[in-house]
Amino acid sequence: DGSAGVYLKKSLPPEEAKALSGMKPGGHVAALGKPMRDKFDNEIFVSLRSLMKIKKRERSDTHEKKRVELHLHSNMSQMDGLITPADMISSAIRWGHKAIAITDHGVAQAFPEAMNTAAELAKAGTPIKVLYGVEAYFVNDDVLTEDPKKAPYYHQILLAKNKVGLKNLYKLISYGHLDYFFKRPRTP
């Protein structure tokens, strides 16, 4: 995603090292190797076995009838999403989508960036509708009274239909974090 990197290490004879001279920062490569931990700085690196220059390939949606993604995690979903809200909205516009939903795990932290990105793009003449939602963890109220830590939870996607729905979504998210949190925000 261009925001981080991993060291590739390999001792090369001079004639093989010349092949790498054309590489520039920001280029893309396919690398094959074994992940290892450096003995001196304790960082993970890849002990390189082979390397090949490649062109960056952008994903595309070539289907005539475009869809709306109704379940999508941003980098605000712990351990589940990598893409920023701005990047996901830009991708949806590039693919010709008219709307996109953001449904992170029990949080609303991506909403401000999504709202600001959509507003900027609308001013530039490429509007997109952002559907605000959450992947909630529902629990049965009766089980919570016995032993809250053992209560099973069930995933459900909630989407706000309008500003009243968005306000209620914020309340549910806050309620889950403040009153029913155990490893994750749960909603009774």
PDB file of C-alpha atoms in Angstrom:
ATOM      1  CA  ASP A   1       0.000   0.000   0.000  1.00  0.00           C
ATOM      2  CA  GLY A   2       3.046   2.270  -0.116  1.00  0.00           C
ATOM      3  CA  SER A   3       2.923   3.183   3.577  1.00  0.00           C
ATOM      4  CA  ALA A   4       5.465   0.698   4.906  1.00  0.00           C
ATOM      5  CA  GLY A   5       8.143  -1.687   3.755  1.00  0.00           C
ATOM      6  CA  VAL A   6      10.217  -4.704   4.600  1.00  0.00           C
ATOM      7  CA  TYR A   7      13.959  -4.986   4.095  1.00  0.00           C
ATOM      8  CA  LEU A   8      15.161  -7.411   1.435  1.00  0.00           C
ATOM      9  CA  LYS A   9      18.709  -8.678   2.021  1.00  0.00           C
ATOM     10  CA  LYS A  10      20.994 -10.580  -0.332  1.00  0.00           C
ATOM     11  CA  SER A  11      24.750 -10.607  -0.955  1.00  0.00           C
ATOM     12  CA  LEU A  12      25.308 -10.353  -4.694  1.00  0.00           C
ATOM     13  CA  PRO A  13      28.380 -10.583  -6.889  1.00  0.00           C
ATOM     14  CA  PRO A  14      29.065  -7.297  -8.776  1.00  0.00           C
ATOM     15  CA  GLU A  15      27.751  -8.613 -12.114  1.00  0.00           C
ATOM     16  CA  GLU A  16      24.365  -9.500 -10.573  1.00  0.00           C
ATOM     17  CA  ALA A  17      24.193  -6.258  -8.605  1.00  0.00           C
ATOM     18  CA  LYS A  18      24.352  -4.266 -11.882  1.00  0.00           C
ATOM     19  CA  ALA A  19      20.895  -5.600 -12.798  1.00  0.00           C
ATOM     20  CA  LEU A  20      19.459  -3.724  -9.811  1.00  0.00           C
ATOM     21  CA  SER A  21      20.989  -0.375 -10.753  1.00  0.00           C
ATOM     22  CA  GLY A  22      17.876   0.690 -12.714  1.00  0.00           C
ATOM     23  CA  MET A  23      15.597   0.390  -9.700  1.00  0.00           C
ATOM     24  CA  LYS A  24      14.306   3.615  -8.217  1.00  0.00           C
ATOM     25  CA  PRO A  25      12.403   4.461  -5.023  1.00  0.00           C
ATOM     26  CA  GLY A  26       8.687   3.874  -5.467  1.00  0.00           C
ATOM     27  CA  GLY A  27       9.192   1.054  -7.955  1.00  0.00           C
ATOM     28  CA  HIS A  28       7.417  -2.267  -7.605  1.00  0.00           C
ATOM     29  CA  VAL A  29       8.985  -5.691  -7.336  1.00  0.00           C
ATOM     30  CA  ALA A  30       7.900  -9.259  -6.752  1.00  0.00           C
ATOM     31  CA  ALA A  31      10.198 -10.866  -4.202  1.00  0.00           C
ATOM     32  CA  LEU A  32      10.618 -14.444  -3.083  1.00  0.00           C
ATOM     33  CA  GLY A  33      12.488 -15.251   0.086  1.00  0.00           C
ATOM     34  CA  LYS A  34      12.416 -16.390   3.665  1.00  0.00           C
ATOM     35  CA  PRO A  35      11.292 -14.032   6.459  1.00  0.00           C
ATOM     36  CA  MET A  36      13.894 -13.788   9.223  1.00  0.00           C
ATOM     37  CA  ARG A  37      14.701 -11.625  12.235  1.00  0.00           C
ATOM     38  CA  ASP A  38      17.877  -9.533  12.180  1.00  0.00           C
ATOM     39  CA  LYS A  39      20.253 -10.451  15.039  1.00  0.00           C
ATOM     40  CA  PHE A  40      21.387  -6.855  15.578  1.00  0.00           C
ATOM     41  CA  ASP A  41      18.295  -4.652  15.380  1.00  0.00           C
ATOM     42  CA  ASN A  42      15.644  -7.374  15.878  1.00  0.00           C
ATOM     43  CA  GLU A  43      13.756  -6.207  12.757  1.00  0.00           C
ATOM     44  CA  ILE A  44      12.067  -8.626  10.378  1.00  0.00           C
ATOM     45  CA  PHE A  45      13.604  -8.843   6.903  1.00  0.00           C
ATOM     46  CA  VAL A  46      13.347 -11.143   3.887  1.00  0.00           C
ATOM     47  CA  SER A  47      16.377 -13.207   2.956  1.00  0.00           C
ATOM     48  CA  LEU A  48      16.026 -12.817  -0.787  1.00  0.00           C
ATOM     49  CA  ARG A  49      16.045 -15.783  -3.175  1.00  0.00           C
ATOM     50  CA  SER A  50      14.679 -14.084  -6.305  1.00  0.00           C
ATOM     51  CA  LEU A  51      13.526 -10.637  -7.364  1.00  0.00           C
ATOM     52  CA  MET A  52      11.667  -9.346 -10.403  1.00  0.00           C
ATOM     53  CA  LYS A  53      10.631  -5.824 -11.461  1.00  0.00           C
ATOM     54  CA  ILE A  54       6.902  -5.558 -12.066  1.00  0.00           C
ATOM     55  CA  LYS A  55       4.438  -2.870 -13.098  1.00  0.00           C
ATOM     56  CA  LYS A  56       1.936  -1.749 -10.510  1.00  0.00           C
ATOM     57  CA  ARG A  57      -1.481  -3.150 -11.331  1.00  0.00           C
ATOM     58  CA  GLU A  58      -4.520  -1.173 -10.287  1.00  0.00           C
ATOM     59  CA  ARG A  59      -7.655  -3.165  -9.543  1.00  0.00           C
ATOM     60  CA  SER A  60     -10.681  -2.359 -11.654  1.00  0.00           C
ATOM     61  CA  ASP A  61     -14.379  -3.131 -11.918  1.00  0.00           C
ATOM     62  CA  THR A  62     -15.156  -3.861 -15.554  1.00  0.00           C
ATOM     63  CA  HIS A  63     -18.708  -5.114 -15.039  1.00  0.00           C
ATOM     64  CA  GLU A  64     -21.356  -3.060 -16.860  1.00  0.00           C
ATOM     65  CA  LYS A  65     -23.765  -3.019 -13.941  1.00  0.00           C
ATOM     66  CA  LYS A  66     -21.921  -1.480 -11.013  1.00  0.00           C
ATOM     67  CA  ARG A  67     -22.565  -2.620  -7.471  1.00  0.00           C
ATOM     68  CA  VAL A  68     -22.566  -0.905  -4.092  1.00  0.00           C
ATOM     69  CA  GLU A  69     -20.274  -2.394  -1.455  1.00  0.00           C
ATOM     70  CA  LEU A  70     -22.391  -2.732   1.690  1.00  0.00           C
ATOM     71  CA  HIS A  71     -19.834  -4.362   4.002  1.00  0.00           C
ATOM     72  CA  LEU A  72     -16.361  -2.869   3.988  1.00  0.00           C
ATOM     73  CA  HIS A  73     -13.733  -2.439   6.697  1.00  0.00           C
ATOM     74  CA  SER A  74     -11.307   0.475   6.733  1.00  0.00           C
ATOM     75  CA  ASN A  75      -8.004   0.650   8.586  1.00  0.00           C
ATOM     76  CA  MET A  76     -10.063   1.633  11.635  1.00  0.00           C
ATOM     77  CA  SER A  77     -11.231  -1.997  12.022  1.00  0.00           C
ATOM     78  CA  GLN A  78      -8.786  -3.610  14.392  1.00  0.00           C
ATOM     79  CA  MET A  79      -6.832  -6.437  12.728  1.00  0.00           C
ATOM     80  CA  ASP A  80      -9.193  -6.534   9.725  1.00  0.00           C
ATOM     81  CA  GLY A  81      -8.912  -3.530   7.408  1.00  0.00           C
ATOM     82  CA  LEU A  82      -5.913  -1.951   5.706  1.00  0.00           C
ATOM     83  CA  ILE A  83      -7.300   0.733   3.411  1.00  0.00           C
ATOM     84  CA  THR A  84      -7.964   4.302   4.536  1.00  0.00           C
ATOM     85  CA  PRO A  85     -11.473   5.711   4.099  1.00  0.00           C
ATOM     86  CA  ALA A  86     -10.137   8.251   1.575  1.00  0.00           C
ATOM     87  CA  ASP A  87      -8.487   5.530  -0.514  1.00  0.00           C
ATOM     88  CA  MET A  88     -11.559   3.289  -0.467  1.00  0.00           C
ATOM     89  CA  ILE A  89     -13.798   6.142  -1.610  1.00  0.00           C
ATOM     90  CA  SER A  90     -11.336   7.145  -4.345  1.00  0.00           C
ATOM     91  CA  SER A  91     -11.213   3.529  -5.538  1.00  0.00           C
ATOM     92  CA  ALA A  92     -15.014   3.289  -5.623  1.00  0.00           C
ATOM     93  CA  ILE A  93     -15.193   6.434  -7.764  1.00  0.00           C
ATOM     94  CA  ARG A  94     -12.443   5.148 -10.077  1.00  0.00           C
ATOM     95  CA  TRP A  95     -14.461   1.941 -10.523  1.00  0.00           C
ATOM     96  CA  GLY A  96     -17.634   3.885 -11.345  1.00  0.00           C
ATOM     97  CA  HIS A  97     -19.552   3.095  -8.153  1.00  0.00           C
ATOM     98  CA  LYS A  98     -22.209   5.584  -7.060  1.00  0.00           C
ATOM     99  CA  ALA A  99     -22.114   4.717  -3.344  1.00  0.00           C
ATOM    100  CA  ILE A 100     -20.067   2.854  -0.742  1.00  0.00           C
ATOM    101  CA  ALA A 101     -20.740   1.713   2.825  1.00  0.00           C
ATOM    102  CA  ILE A 102     -18.246   1.820   5.671  1.00  0.00           C
ATOM    103  CA  THR A 103     -18.974  -0.852   8.280  1.00  0.00           C
ATOM    104  CA  ASP A 104     -16.040  -1.122  10.656  1.00  0.00           C
ATOM    105  CA  HIS A 105     -16.014  -3.413  13.696  1.00  0.00           C
ATOM    106  CA  GLY A 106     -17.927  -1.598  16.427  1.00  0.00           C
ATOM    107  CA  VAL A 107     -16.470   1.860  15.720  1.00  0.00           C
ATOM    108  CA  ALA A 108     -17.268   5.065  13.845  1.00  0.00           C
ATOM    109  CA  GLN A 109     -13.753   6.512  13.622  1.00  0.00           C
ATOM    110  CA  ALA A 110     -13.667   6.346   9.801  1.00  0.00           C
ATOM    111  CA  PHE A 111     -16.805   8.473   9.379  1.00  0.00           C
ATOM    112  CA  PRO A 112     -15.192  11.959   9.562  1.00  0.00           C
ATOM    113  CA  GLU A 113     -12.508  11.131   6.972  1.00  0.00           C
ATOM    114  CA  ALA A 114     -15.124   9.514   4.724  1.00  0.00           C
ATOM    115  CA  MET A 115     -17.435  12.524   5.022  1.00  0.00           C
ATOM    116  CA  ASN A 116     -14.640  15.012   4.279  1.00  0.00           C
ATOM    117  CA  THR A 117     -13.340  12.977   1.330  1.00  0.00           C
ATOM    118  CA  ALA A 118     -16.833  12.649  -0.176  1.00  0.00           C
ATOM    119  CA  ALA A 119     -17.410  16.404   0.245  1.00  0.00           C
ATOM    120  CA  GLU A 120     -14.103  17.262  -1.476  1.00  0.00           C
ATOM    121  CA  LEU A 121     -14.846  14.892  -4.345  1.00  0.00           C
ATOM    122  CA  ALA A 122     -18.373  16.307  -4.743  1.00  0.00           C
ATOM    123  CA  LYS A 123     -16.892  19.814  -5.053  1.00  0.00           C
ATOM    124  CA  ALA A 124     -14.544  18.469  -7.736  1.00  0.00           C
ATOM    125  CA  GLY A 125     -17.520  17.106  -9.698  1.00  0.00           C
ATOM    126  CA  THR A 126     -17.318  13.425  -8.739  1.00  0.00           C
ATOM    127  CA  PRO A 127     -20.005  12.876  -6.102  1.00  0.00           C
ATOM    128  CA  ILE A 128     -20.393   9.607  -4.202  1.00  0.00           C
ATOM    129  CA  LYS A 129     -22.867   8.632  -1.508  1.00  0.00           C
ATOM    130  CA  VAL A 130     -21.306   7.304   1.680  1.00  0.00           C
ATOM    131  CA  LEU A 131     -23.442   4.881   3.664  1.00  0.00           C
ATOM    132  CA  TYR A 132     -22.483   4.918   7.321  1.00  0.00           C
ATOM    133  CA  GLY A 133     -22.736   1.676   9.236  1.00  0.00           C
ATOM    134  CA  VAL A 134     -21.144  -0.662  11.727  1.00  0.00           C
ATOM    135  CA  GLU A 135     -20.519  -4.358  12.138  1.00  0.00           C
ATOM    136  CA  ALA A 136     -22.080  -4.848  15.539  1.00  0.00           C
ATOM    137  CA  TYR A 137     -21.681  -7.737  17.959  1.00  0.00           C
ATOM    138  CA  PHE A 138     -25.118  -8.529  19.334  1.00  0.00           C
ATOM    139  CA  VAL A 139     -25.574 -10.462  22.571  1.00  0.00           C
ATOM    140  CA  ASN A 140     -28.685 -11.767  24.258  1.00  0.00           C
ATOM    141  CA  ASP A 141     -29.638  -9.652  27.308  1.00  0.00           C
ATOM    142  CA  ASP A 142     -30.646 -12.738  29.316  1.00  0.00           C
ATOM    143  CA  VAL A 143     -27.224 -14.370  28.961  1.00  0.00           C
ATOM    144  CA  LEU A 144     -25.443 -11.171  29.999  1.00  0.00           C
ATOM    145  CA  THR A 145     -26.962 -11.307  33.470  1.00  0.00           C
ATOM    146  CA  GLU A 146     -25.570 -14.821  34.133  1.00  0.00           C
ATOM    147  CA  ASP A 147     -21.930 -14.447  33.069  1.00  0.00           C
ATOM    148  CA  PRO A 148     -21.203 -11.561  30.679  1.00  0.00           C
ATOM    149  CA  LYS A 149     -17.829 -12.984  29.644  1.00  0.00           C
ATOM    150  CA  LYS A 150     -19.374 -16.233  28.388  1.00  0.00           C
ATOM    151  CA  ALA A 151     -22.167 -14.611  26.390  1.00  0.00           C
ATOM    152  CA  PRO A 152     -22.025 -15.610  22.716  1.00  0.00           C
ATOM    153  CA  TYR A 153     -22.202 -12.777  20.215  1.00  0.00           C
ATOM    154  CA  TYR A 154     -23.569 -12.563  16.697  1.00  0.00           C
ATOM    155  CA  HIS A 155     -22.331 -10.314  13.891  1.00  0.00           C
ATOM    156  CA  GLN A 156     -24.809  -8.012  12.232  1.00  0.00           C
ATOM    157  CA  ILE A 157     -24.376  -5.118   9.823  1.00  0.00           C
ATOM    158  CA  LEU A 158     -26.312  -1.958  10.681  1.00  0.00           C
ATOM    159  CA  LEU A 159     -26.623   0.870   8.145  1.00  0.00           C
ATOM    160  CA  ALA A 160     -27.945   4.341   8.960  1.00  0.00           C
ATOM    161  CA  LYS A 161     -30.791   5.397   6.629  1.00  0.00           C
ATOM    162  CA  ASN A 162     -30.650   9.106   7.518  1.00  0.00           C
ATOM    163  CA  LYS A 163     -29.322  11.533  10.152  1.00  0.00           C
ATOM    164  CA  VAL A 164     -31.650  10.154  12.825  1.00  0.00           C
ATOM    165  CA  GLY A 165     -30.345   6.666  12.061  1.00  0.00           C
ATOM    166  CA  LEU A 166     -26.767   7.950  12.208  1.00  0.00           C
ATOM    167  CA  LYS A 167     -27.425   9.508  15.609  1.00  0.00           C
ATOM    168  CA  ASN A 168     -28.871   6.201  16.844  1.00  0.00           C
ATOM    169  CA  LEU A 169     -25.892   4.339  15.389  1.00  0.00           C
ATOM    170  CA  TYR A 170     -23.542   6.579  17.395  1.00  0.00           C
ATOM    171  CA  LYS A 171     -25.598   5.838  20.525  1.00  0.00           C
ATOM    172  CA  LEU A 172     -25.417   2.071  19.965  1.00  0.00           C
ATOM    173  CA  ILE A 173     -21.669   2.199  19.351  1.00  0.00           C
ATOM    174  CA  SER A 174     -21.116   4.296  22.489  1.00  0.00           C
ATOM    175  CA  TYR A 175     -23.397   2.049  24.532  1.00  0.00           C
ATOM    176  CA  GLY A 176     -21.432  -1.031  23.431  1.00  0.00           C
ATOM    177  CA  HIS A 177     -18.117   0.559  24.376  1.00  0.00           C
ATOM    178  CA  LEU A 178     -19.179   2.051  27.684  1.00  0.00           C
ATOM    179  CA  ASP A 179     -21.557  -0.522  29.161  1.00  0.00           C
ATOM    180  CA  TYR A 180     -21.031  -3.867  27.408  1.00  0.00           C
ATOM    181  CA  PHE A 181     -17.392  -4.033  26.404  1.00  0.00           C
ATOM    182  CA  PHE A 182     -15.619  -7.392  26.761  1.00  0.00           C
ATOM    183  CA  LYS A 183     -12.793  -7.824  24.223  1.00  0.00           C
ATOM    184  CA  ARG A 184     -15.005  -5.956  21.761  1.00  0.00           C
ATOM    185  CA  PRO A 185     -17.961  -3.567  21.953  1.00  0.00           C
ATOM    186  CA  ARG A 186     -21.107  -5.669  22.282  1.00  0.00           C
ATOM    187  CA  THR A 187     -24.679  -4.551  21.725  1.00  0.00           C
ATOM    188  CA  PRO A 188     -27.510  -6.034  23.811  1.00  0.00           C
TER     189      PRO A 188
END
